[in-house]
PDB file of C-alpha atoms in Angstrom:
ATOM      1  CA  MET A 141       0.298   0.868   0.163  1.00  0.00           C
ATOM      2  CA  SER A 142       1.454   3.389  -1.362  1.00  0.00           C
ATOM      3  CA  GLY A 143       1.361   6.717   1.786  1.00  0.00           C
ATOM      4  CA  THR A 144       2.892   6.958   4.674  1.00  0.00           C
ATOM      5  CA  ARG A 145       1.272   4.903   7.653  1.00  0.00           C
ATOM      6  CA  GLU A 146       0.538   6.465  10.908  1.00  0.00           C
ATOM      7  CA  LYS A 147      -0.316   4.759  14.432  1.00  0.00           C
ATOM      8  CA  ILE A 148      -0.828   6.517  17.434  1.00  0.00           C
ATOM      9  CA  ASN A 149      -1.679   5.177  19.736  1.00  0.00           C
ATOM     10  CA  PHE A 150      -1.973   8.885  22.559  1.00  0.00           C
ATOM     11  CA  ASN A 151       0.770   7.451  24.840  1.00  0.00           C
ATOM     12  CA  ASN A 152       2.624  10.941  25.555  1.00  0.00           C
ATOM     13  CA  PRO A 153      -0.867  13.598  25.555  1.00  0.00           C
ATOM     14  CA  ASP A 154       0.476  17.495  26.318  1.00  0.00           C
ATOM     15  CA  GLN A 155      -0.757  18.857  29.535  1.00  0.00           C
ATOM     16  CA  ASN A 156      -2.509  21.949  29.950  1.00  0.00           C
ATOM     17  CA  TYR A 157      -1.985  25.254  32.826  1.00  0.00           C
ATOM     18  CA  TYR A 158      -4.735  23.695  35.022  1.00  0.00           C
ATOM     19  CA  GLY A 159      -3.799  20.055  34.258  1.00  0.00           C
ATOM     20  CA  ASN A 160      -6.363  19.014  31.644  1.00  0.00           C
ATOM     21  CA  TYR A 161      -4.323  15.971  29.010  1.00  0.00           C
ATOM     22  CA  TYR A 162      -5.170  17.264  24.944  1.00  0.00           C
ATOM     23  CA  PHE A 163      -4.254  16.332  21.946  1.00  0.00           C
ATOM     24  CA  GLY A 164      -3.491  19.604  20.227  1.00  0.00           C
ATOM     25  CA  TYR A 165      -2.172  21.269  16.593  1.00  0.00           C
ATOM     26  CA  GLY A 166       0.146  18.424  15.022  1.00  0.00           C
ATOM     27  CA  TYR A 167      -0.112  15.109  17.390  1.00  0.00           C
ATOM     28  CA  GLY A 168       0.526  12.368  15.275  1.00  0.00           C
ATOM     29  CA  GLY A 169      -0.043  14.498  12.349  1.00  0.00           C
ATOM     30  CA  MET A 170      -3.244  15.309  13.188  1.00  0.00           C
ATOM     31  CA  ASN A 171      -5.266  18.656  14.429  1.00  0.00           C
ATOM     32  CA  TRP A 172      -7.670  17.569  17.186  1.00  0.00           C
ATOM     33  CA  VAL A 173     -11.215  19.696  18.602  1.00  0.00           C
ATOM     34  CA  ASP A 174     -12.693  18.542  21.695  1.00  0.00           C
ATOM     35  CA  VAL A 175     -10.554  14.599  22.171  1.00  0.00           C
ATOM     36  CA  PHE A 176      -8.705  14.686  25.399  1.00  0.00           C
ATOM     37  CA  ALA A 177      -7.082  11.826  26.998  1.00  0.00           C
ATOM     38  CA  PHE A 178      -7.011   9.620  30.124  1.00  0.00           C
ATOM     39  CA  THR A 179      -3.033   9.036  31.359  1.00  0.00           C
ATOM     40  CA  LYS A 180      -2.672   5.324  32.372  1.00  0.00           C
ATOM     41  CA  VAL A 181      -1.378   6.333  35.397  1.00  0.00           C
ATOM     42  CA  GLN A 182      -4.606   8.403  36.269  1.00  0.00           C
ATOM     43  CA  ILE A 183      -7.274   5.565  35.434  1.00  0.00           C
ATOM     44  CA  GLU A 184      -5.349   3.083  38.204  1.00  0.00           C
ATOM     45  CA  LYS A 185      -6.130   5.723  40.537  1.00  0.00           C
ATOM     46  CA  ALA A 186      -9.541   6.008  39.560  1.00  0.00           C
ATOM     47  CA  GLU A 187      -9.856   2.046  40.085  1.00  0.00           C
ATOM     48  CA  GLN A 188      -7.932   1.920  43.719  1.00  0.00           C
ATOM     49  CA  GLU A 189      -9.711   5.597  44.535  1.00  0.00           C
ATOM     50  CA  LEU A 190     -13.284   5.899  43.560  1.00  0.00           C
ATOM     51  CA  GLY A 191     -13.283   2.039  42.807  1.00  0.00           C
ATOM     52  CA  TRP A 192     -14.092   2.045  38.972  1.00  0.00           C
ATOM     53  CA  CYS A 193     -14.241  -0.793  37.359  1.00  0.00           C
ATOM     54  CA  ASP A 194     -15.035  -2.334  33.200  1.00  0.00           C
ATOM     55  CA  THR A 195     -15.491   1.180  32.254  1.00  0.00           C
ATOM     56  CA  GLY A 196     -15.015   1.999  28.279  1.00  0.00           C
ATOM     57  CA  TYR A 197     -11.579   3.912  29.865  1.00  0.00           C
ATOM     58  CA  GLN A 198     -10.467   0.720  31.092  1.00  0.00           C
ATOM     59  CA  ASN A 199     -11.683  -1.421  28.240  1.00  0.00           C
ATOM     60  CA  ALA A 200      -9.751   1.268  25.506  1.00  0.00           C
ATOM     61  CA  LEU A 201      -6.947   1.227  27.259  1.00  0.00           C
ATOM     62  CA  HIS A 202      -3.523  -0.509  26.063  1.00  0.00           C
ATOM     63  CA  GLY A 203      -0.070   1.500  26.837  1.00  0.00           C
ATOM     64  CA  LYS A 204      -0.083   4.666  28.669  1.00  0.00           C
ATOM     65  CA  GLY A 205      -3.580   6.877  27.844  1.00  0.00           C
ATOM     66  CA  ALA A 206      -6.426   6.592  25.798  1.00  0.00           C
ATOM     67  CA  ALA A 207      -8.251   9.436  24.305  1.00  0.00           C
ATOM     68  CA  PHE A 208     -12.205  10.220  24.952  1.00  0.00           C
ATOM     69  CA  MET A 209     -14.826  12.629  23.442  1.00  0.00           C
ATOM     70  CA  PRO A 210     -17.421  13.626  24.642  1.00  0.00           C
ATOM     71  CA  GLY A 211     -19.888  14.092  22.379  1.00  0.00           C
ATOM     72  CA  PHE A 212     -19.079  16.039  18.765  1.00  0.00           C
ATOM     73  CA  ASP A 213     -15.407  16.055  18.096  1.00  0.00           C
ATOM     74  CA  TYR A 214     -13.016  16.052  14.974  1.00  0.00           C
ATOM     75  CA  ILE A 215      -9.645  15.287  14.159  1.00  0.00           C
ATOM     76  CA  GLN A 216      -8.063  17.197  10.770  1.00  0.00           C
ATOM     77  CA  SER A 217      -4.564  16.497   8.840  1.00  0.00           C
ATOM     78  CA  TYR A 218      -2.412  19.119  10.623  1.00  0.00           C
ATOM     79  CA  GLY A 219      -2.666  21.946   8.308  1.00  0.00           C
ATOM     80  CA  GLY A 220      -5.625  20.555   6.657  1.00  0.00           C
ATOM     81  CA  THR A 221      -4.610  19.636   3.378  1.00  0.00           C
ATOM     82  CA  GLU A 222      -2.620  16.196   3.425  1.00  0.00           C
ATOM     83  CA  THR A 223      -5.382  13.199   2.468  1.00  0.00           C
ATOM     84  CA  PHE A 224      -5.595  10.351   4.392  1.00  0.00           C
ATOM     85  CA  ASN A 225      -7.291   7.001   4.476  1.00  0.00           C
ATOM     86  CA  LEU A 226      -8.484   5.986   7.188  1.00  0.00           C
ATOM     87  CA  LYS A 227      -7.970   2.427   8.974  1.00  0.00           C
ATOM     88  CA  SER A 228      -9.281   1.440  12.179  1.00  0.00           C
ATOM     89  CA  ALA A 229      -9.690   2.069  15.573  1.00  0.00           C
ATOM     90  CA  PHE A 230     -10.118   0.245  19.434  1.00  0.00           C
ATOM     91  CA  LEU A 231     -13.641   1.933  20.363  1.00  0.00           C
ATOM     92  CA  ALA A 232     -15.640   1.053  23.334  1.00  0.00           C
ATOM     93  CA  ALA A 233     -18.248   3.479  25.048  1.00  0.00           C
ATOM     94  CA  ALA A 234     -16.912   5.197  28.141  1.00  0.00           C
ATOM     95  CA  TRP A 235     -20.392   4.430  30.095  1.00  0.00           C
ATOM     96  CA  GLU A 236     -22.730   3.467  28.713  1.00  0.00           C
ATOM     97  CA  GLY A 237     -23.726  -0.237  27.453  1.00  0.00           C
ATOM     98  CA  GLN A 238     -23.105   0.491  23.777  1.00  0.00           C
ATOM     99  CA  GLN A 239     -24.113   3.747  22.076  1.00  0.00           C
ATOM    100  CA  ASN A 240     -24.393   4.453  18.344  1.00  0.00           C
ATOM    101  CA  LEU A 241     -21.824   6.991  16.415  1.00  0.00           C
ATOM    102  CA  GLU A 242     -21.984   8.508  13.102  1.00  0.00           C
ATOM    103  CA  ILE A 243     -19.112   8.642  11.611  1.00  0.00           C
ATOM    104  CA  ASN A 244     -18.673  11.780   8.941  1.00  0.00           C
ATOM    105  CA  THR A 245     -15.637  12.209   6.918  1.00  0.00           C
ATOM    106  CA  TYR A 246     -14.501  14.975   4.645  1.00  0.00           C
ATOM    107  CA  LYS A 247     -12.500  16.912   2.035  1.00  0.00           C
ATOM    108  CA  SER A 248     -11.737  20.196   2.455  1.00  0.00           C
ATOM    109  CA  GLY A 249     -14.200  21.052   4.489  1.00  0.00           C
ATOM    110  CA  VAL A 250     -16.729  19.569   2.804  1.00  0.00           C
ATOM    111  CA  LEU A 251     -18.652  16.507   3.390  1.00  0.00           C
ATOM    112  CA  VAL A 252     -17.436  13.090   1.288  1.00  0.00           C
ATOM    113  CA  GLY A 253     -19.851  10.004   3.532  1.00  0.00           C
ATOM    114  CA  SER A 254     -21.297   9.602   6.898  1.00  0.00           C
ATOM    115  CA  ASP A 255     -22.177   6.149   8.622  1.00  0.00           C
ATOM    116  CA  VAL A 256     -23.223   4.888  12.189  1.00  0.00           C
ATOM    117  CA  ILE A 257     -21.911   2.023  14.102  1.00  0.00           C
ATOM    118  CA  THR A 258     -22.512  -0.004  17.191  1.00  0.00           C
ATOM    119  CA  VAL A 259     -19.862   0.700  19.744  1.00  0.00           C
ATOM    120  CA  HIS A 260     -20.345  -1.209  23.192  1.00  0.00           C
ATOM    121  CA  GLN A 261     -18.471  -0.625  26.312  1.00  0.00           C
ATOM    122  CA  THR A 262     -16.530  -3.828  26.205  1.00  0.00           C
ATOM    123  CA  GLY A 263     -15.224  -1.957  22.784  1.00  0.00           C
ATOM    124  CA  GLY A 264     -14.157  -2.758  20.184  1.00  0.00           C
ATOM    125  CA  THR A 265     -12.049  -2.957  16.788  1.00  0.00           C
ATOM    126  CA  TYR A 266     -13.664  -1.436  14.189  1.00  0.00           C
ATOM    127  CA  ARG A 267     -12.146  -1.274   9.833  1.00  0.00           C
ATOM    128  CA  PHE A 268     -12.755   1.266   7.905  1.00  0.00           C
ATOM    129  CA  SER A 269     -13.782   0.252   4.374  1.00  0.00           C
ATOM    130  CA  GLY A 270     -15.605   2.726   1.104  1.00  0.00           C
ATOM    131  CA  ALA A 271     -15.292   5.644  -0.831  1.00  0.00           C
ATOM    132  CA  MET A 272     -15.703   8.104   2.587  1.00  0.00           C
ATOM    133  CA  PHE A 273     -13.017   6.563   4.057  1.00  0.00           C
ATOM    134  CA  ARG A 274     -10.470   7.632   1.675  1.00  0.00           C
ATOM    135  CA  HIS A 275      -8.635  10.471   0.430  1.00  0.00           C
ATOM    136  CA  ILE A 276      -9.879  12.918   3.607  1.00  0.00           C
ATOM    137  CA  THR A 277      -8.608  15.421   5.353  1.00  0.00           C
ATOM    138  CA  GLY A 278     -11.248  14.925   8.311  1.00  0.00           C
ATOM    139  CA  VAL A 279     -12.863  13.174  10.838  1.00  0.00           C
ATOM    140  CA  ALA A 280     -15.947  13.649  13.081  1.00  0.00           C
ATOM    141  CA  PHE A 281     -17.195  11.600  15.378  1.00  0.00           C
ATOM    142  CA  VAL A 282     -20.622  12.690  16.324  1.00  0.00           C
ATOM    143  CA  TYR A 283     -22.773  10.622  19.405  1.00  0.00           C
ATOM    144  CA  ASP A 284     -25.935   9.091  18.395  1.00  0.00           C
ATOM    145  CA  GLY A 285     -28.343   7.941  21.050  1.00  0.00           C
ATOM    146  CA  GLY A 286     -29.353   4.551  21.468  1.00  0.00           C
ATOM    147  CA  ALA A 287     -27.955   4.396  24.481  1.00  0.00           C
ATOM    148  CA  THR A 288     -28.055   0.602  27.034  1.00  0.00           C
ATOM    149  CA  GLY A 289     -26.666   0.591  30.755  1.00  0.00           C
ATOM    150  CA  GLY A 290     -23.045   0.380  30.881  1.00  0.00           C
ATOM    151  CA  SER A 291     -22.264  -1.549  33.547  1.00  0.00           C
ATOM    152  CA  THR A 292     -23.351  -2.033  37.763  1.00  0.00           C
ATOM    153  CA  CYS A 293     -20.051  -2.836  38.957  1.00  0.00           C
ATOM    154  CA  THR A 294     -19.019   0.842  39.613  1.00  0.00           C
ATOM    155  CA  TYR A 295     -21.807   2.357  41.802  1.00  0.00           C
ATOM    156  CA  GLY A 296     -24.213  -0.315  41.525  1.00  0.00           C
ATOM    157  CA  SER A 297     -26.750   0.475  38.750  1.00  0.00           C
ATOM    158  CA  PRO A 298     -25.845   0.960  35.343  1.00  0.00           C
ATOM    159  CA  THR A 299     -24.212   4.170  33.768  1.00  0.00           C
ATOM    160  CA  TYR A 300     -25.579   6.321  31.188  1.00  0.00           C
ATOM    161  CA  ALA A 301     -22.655   9.013  30.024  1.00  0.00           C
ATOM    162  CA  PRO A 302     -21.657  10.337  26.268  1.00  0.00           C
ATOM    163  CA  GLN A 303     -18.124   9.836  26.374  1.00  0.00           C
ATOM    164  CA  MET A 304     -16.905   7.285  23.938  1.00  0.00           C
ATOM    165  CA  ALA A 305     -12.653   6.200  24.347  1.00  0.00           C
ATOM    166  CA  MET A 306     -10.262   5.309  21.668  1.00  0.00           C
ATOM    167  CA  ASP A 307      -6.781   4.068  21.182  1.00  0.00           C
ATOM    168  CA  ASN A 308      -4.415   2.691  18.567  1.00  0.00           C
ATOM    169  CA  LEU A 309      -5.956   5.058  15.455  1.00  0.00           C
ATOM    170  CA  LYS A 310      -4.150   4.215  12.302  1.00  0.00           C
ATOM    171  CA  VAL A 311      -4.015   5.738   9.427  1.00  0.00           C
ATOM    172  CA  VAL A 312      -2.541   5.694   6.226  1.00  0.00           C
ATOM    173  CA  PHE A 313      -1.649   9.141   5.051  1.00  0.00           C
ATOM    174  CA  ASN A 314      -1.625   9.693   0.931  1.00  0.00           C
ATOM    175  CA  GLY A 315       2.536  11.610   1.496  1.00  0.00           C
ATOM    176  CA  GLY A 316       4.551  11.701   4.276  1.00  0.00           C
ATOM    177  CA  ILE A 317       3.251  11.990   8.074  1.00  0.00           C
ATOM    178  CA  PRO A 318       2.442  15.944   8.502  1.00  0.00           C
ATOM    179  CA  GLY A 319       3.396  18.439  11.035  1.00  0.00           C
ATOM    180  CA  ALA A 320       4.682  16.816  14.657  1.00  0.00           C
ATOM    181  CA  HIS A 321       4.464  13.870  16.660  1.00  0.00           C
ATOM    182  CA  SER A 322       3.702  16.084  19.872  1.00  0.00           C
ATOM    183  CA  ALA A 323       1.161  18.765  20.522  1.00  0.00           C
ATOM    184  CA  PRO A 324       2.254  22.807  21.736  1.00  0.00           C
ATOM    185  CA  LYS A 325       1.062  23.847  24.594  1.00  0.00           C
ATOM    186  CA  ASN A 326      -1.847  26.083  23.443  1.00  0.00           C
ATOM    187  CA  HIS A 327      -5.796  26.017  23.306  1.00  0.00           C
ATOM    188  CA  HIS A 328      -7.288  23.933  20.636  1.00  0.00           C
ATOM    189  CA  PRO A 329      -9.149  25.045  18.146  1.00  0.00           C
ATOM    190  CA  HIS A 330     -13.144  24.607  18.062  1.00  0.00           C
ATOM    191  CA  ILE A 331     -14.212  23.601  14.441  1.00  0.00           C
ATOM    192  CA  ALA A 332     -17.697  23.332  13.798  1.00  0.00           C
ATOM    193  CA  ALA A 333     -18.291  20.751  11.399  1.00  0.00           C
ATOM    194  CA  ALA A 334     -21.422  19.616   8.813  1.00  0.00           C
ATOM    195  CA  LEU A 335     -23.804  17.248  10.261  1.00  0.00           C
ATOM    196  CA  ALA A 336     -25.837  16.842   6.715  1.00  0.00           C
ATOM    197  CA  GLY A 337     -26.012  12.848   6.298  1.00  0.00           C
ATOM    198  CA  ALA A 338     -24.695  10.471   3.197  1.00  0.00           C
ATOM    199  CA  GLY A 339     -25.039   7.597   2.459  1.00  0.00           C
ATOM    200  CA  HIS A 340     -24.144   4.788   5.030  1.00  0.00           C
ATOM    201  CA  MET A 341     -21.024   3.103   3.415  1.00  0.00           C
ATOM    202  CA  ASN A 342     -18.643   0.086   5.230  1.00  0.00           C
ATOM    203  CA  VAL A 343     -17.396  -0.350   8.889  1.00  0.00           C
ATOM    204  CA  HIS A 344     -16.952  -3.396  11.022  1.00  0.00           C
ATOM    205  CA  GLY A 345     -16.600  -4.214  14.146  1.00  0.00           C
ATOM    206  CA  ASP A 346     -14.565  -7.154  15.809  1.00  0.00           C
ATOM    207  CA  VAL A 347     -16.450  -7.176  17.952  1.00  0.00           C
ATOM    208  CA  GLY A 348     -20.589  -6.488  18.917  1.00  0.00           C
ATOM    209  CA  ALA A 349     -23.139  -6.017  15.833  1.00  0.00           C
ATOM    210  CA  HIS A 350     -23.077  -2.660  13.638  1.00  0.00           C
ATOM    211  CA  ASP A 351     -26.702  -2.399  13.985  1.00  0.00           C
ATOM    212  CA  SER A 352     -27.341   1.818  13.997  1.00  0.00           C
ATOM    213  CA  ASN A 353     -30.895   0.954  14.777  1.00  0.00           C
ATOM    214  CA  THR A 354     -30.739  -0.800  18.691  1.00  0.00           C
ATOM    215  CA  GLY A 355     -31.488   0.739  22.292  1.00  0.00           C
ATOM    216  CA  PRO A 356     -33.454   2.569  24.197  1.00  0.00           C
ATOM    217  CA  PRO A 357     -33.142   6.697  23.099  1.00  0.00           C
ATOM    218  CA  HIS A 358     -32.551   7.872  26.545  1.00  0.00           C
ATOM    219  CA  HIS A 359     -29.468   9.143  27.615  1.00  0.00           C
ATOM    220  CA  ALA A 360     -26.927  11.370  30.429  1.00  0.00           C
ATOM    221  CA  GLY A 361     -28.585  15.083  30.405  1.00  0.00           C
ATOM    222  CA  SER A 362     -26.202  17.660  30.817  1.00  0.00           C
ATOM    223  CA  ALA A 363     -25.302  18.116  35.035  1.00  0.00           C
ATOM    224  CA  TYR A 364     -21.016  17.443  34.643  1.00  0.00           C
ATOM    225  CA  HIS A 365     -19.199  15.890  37.068  1.00  0.00           C
ATOM    226  CA  GLY A 366     -14.836  15.483  37.898  1.00  0.00           C
ATOM    227  CA  GLU A 367     -14.261  12.858  39.608  1.00  0.00           C
ATOM    228  CA  LEU A 368     -11.571  11.604  38.264  1.00  0.00           C
ATOM    229  CA  LEU A 369      -9.039  14.825  37.635  1.00  0.00           C
ATOM    230  CA  SER A 370      -9.494  15.376  41.269  1.00  0.00           C
ATOM    231  CA  LEU A 371      -8.242  12.321  42.562  1.00  0.00           C
ATOM    232  CA  PRO A 372      -5.730  13.982  45.014  1.00  0.00           C
ATOM    233  CA  ASP A 373      -1.587  14.017  43.507  1.00  0.00           C
ATOM    234  CA  HIS A 374      -3.238  15.663  40.069  1.00  0.00           C
ATOM    235  CA  ASP A 375      -3.521  18.411  41.077  1.00  0.00           C
ATOM    236  CA  PRO A 376      -2.770  19.704  44.046  1.00  0.00           C
ATOM    237  CA  ASP A 377      -4.339  22.821  43.572  1.00  0.00           C
ATOM    238  CA  GLY A 378      -7.368  21.564  42.135  1.00  0.00           C
ATOM    239  CA  LEU A 379      -8.846  22.272  39.008  1.00  0.00           C
ATOM    240  CA  THR A 380     -11.488  24.842  37.786  1.00  0.00           C
ATOM    241  CA  ASN A 381     -14.846  24.261  36.190  1.00  0.00           C
ATOM    242  CA  GLN A 382     -12.536  24.947  32.161  1.00  0.00           C
ATOM    243  CA  PHE A 383     -12.905  20.897  31.948  1.00  0.00           C
ATOM    244  CA  HIS A 384     -15.402  18.319  32.739  1.00  0.00           C
ATOM    245  CA  LEU A 385     -16.823  15.252  32.364  1.00  0.00           C
ATOM    246  CA  PRO A 386     -20.177  14.435  31.313  1.00  0.00           C
ATOM    247  CA  ALA A 387     -22.915  13.352  34.639  1.00  0.00           C
ATOM    248  CA  VAL A 388     -22.660   9.357  35.067  1.00  0.00           C
ATOM    249  CA  GLU A 389     -26.478   8.884  36.139  1.00  0.00           C
ATOM    250  CA  HIS A 390     -27.228   6.275  38.071  1.00  0.00           C
ATOM    251  CA  PHE A 391     -30.978   3.696  37.298  1.00  0.00           C
ATOM    252  CA  GLY A 392     -32.149   1.003  38.762  1.00  0.00           C
TER     253      GLY A 392
END
């Protein structure tokens, strides 16, 4: 296969002034909009001190860190000009048993195609094929409902929150890998990408069914919590409200 292969493992996220981890310009040859990170150390602290068990964060973690996406998230090649082919990614619903994820691809800001997949809390590698995933410059991941309750082992009742965890993102740049491999310490841009639909293409998940029409339509509301980022020794001076996690709702 021609082009330059890149496997993005999210092992070395940047850290901003408030102690939050994120990805910015140039990381892995990409720009990242509203894509953040949990490190292995943070997740281990959550297990030990908050009793977290069997979450999508843990299931997606394959190394020193994993990305997570709060609900609408955009990835674009560094500079927005180099095209790439989206090949695969390990995806897991962070809190819900399963949830639908809309994937929109773009070339130079123009929508190329759209598809909806079902992602499970246990996680799995999703392989992307079809014209909508080739020679693109950007891809948006959008929460699309379809939630079922997540594992009861952490809180004793099913959990709900629209977050997606991701690791081992594989792309092939049609030229060289653009930009640097580490993000500078600046705030990420906010890109308003169109969410218009198009015909479904092929997305295959090694784990779980590809069915965008299953599960009840309820999901977490707009409340927030910051349990993980407020763990002892992570930020002794405390965190501001500029970075939150969607609330985990308890049912049953």
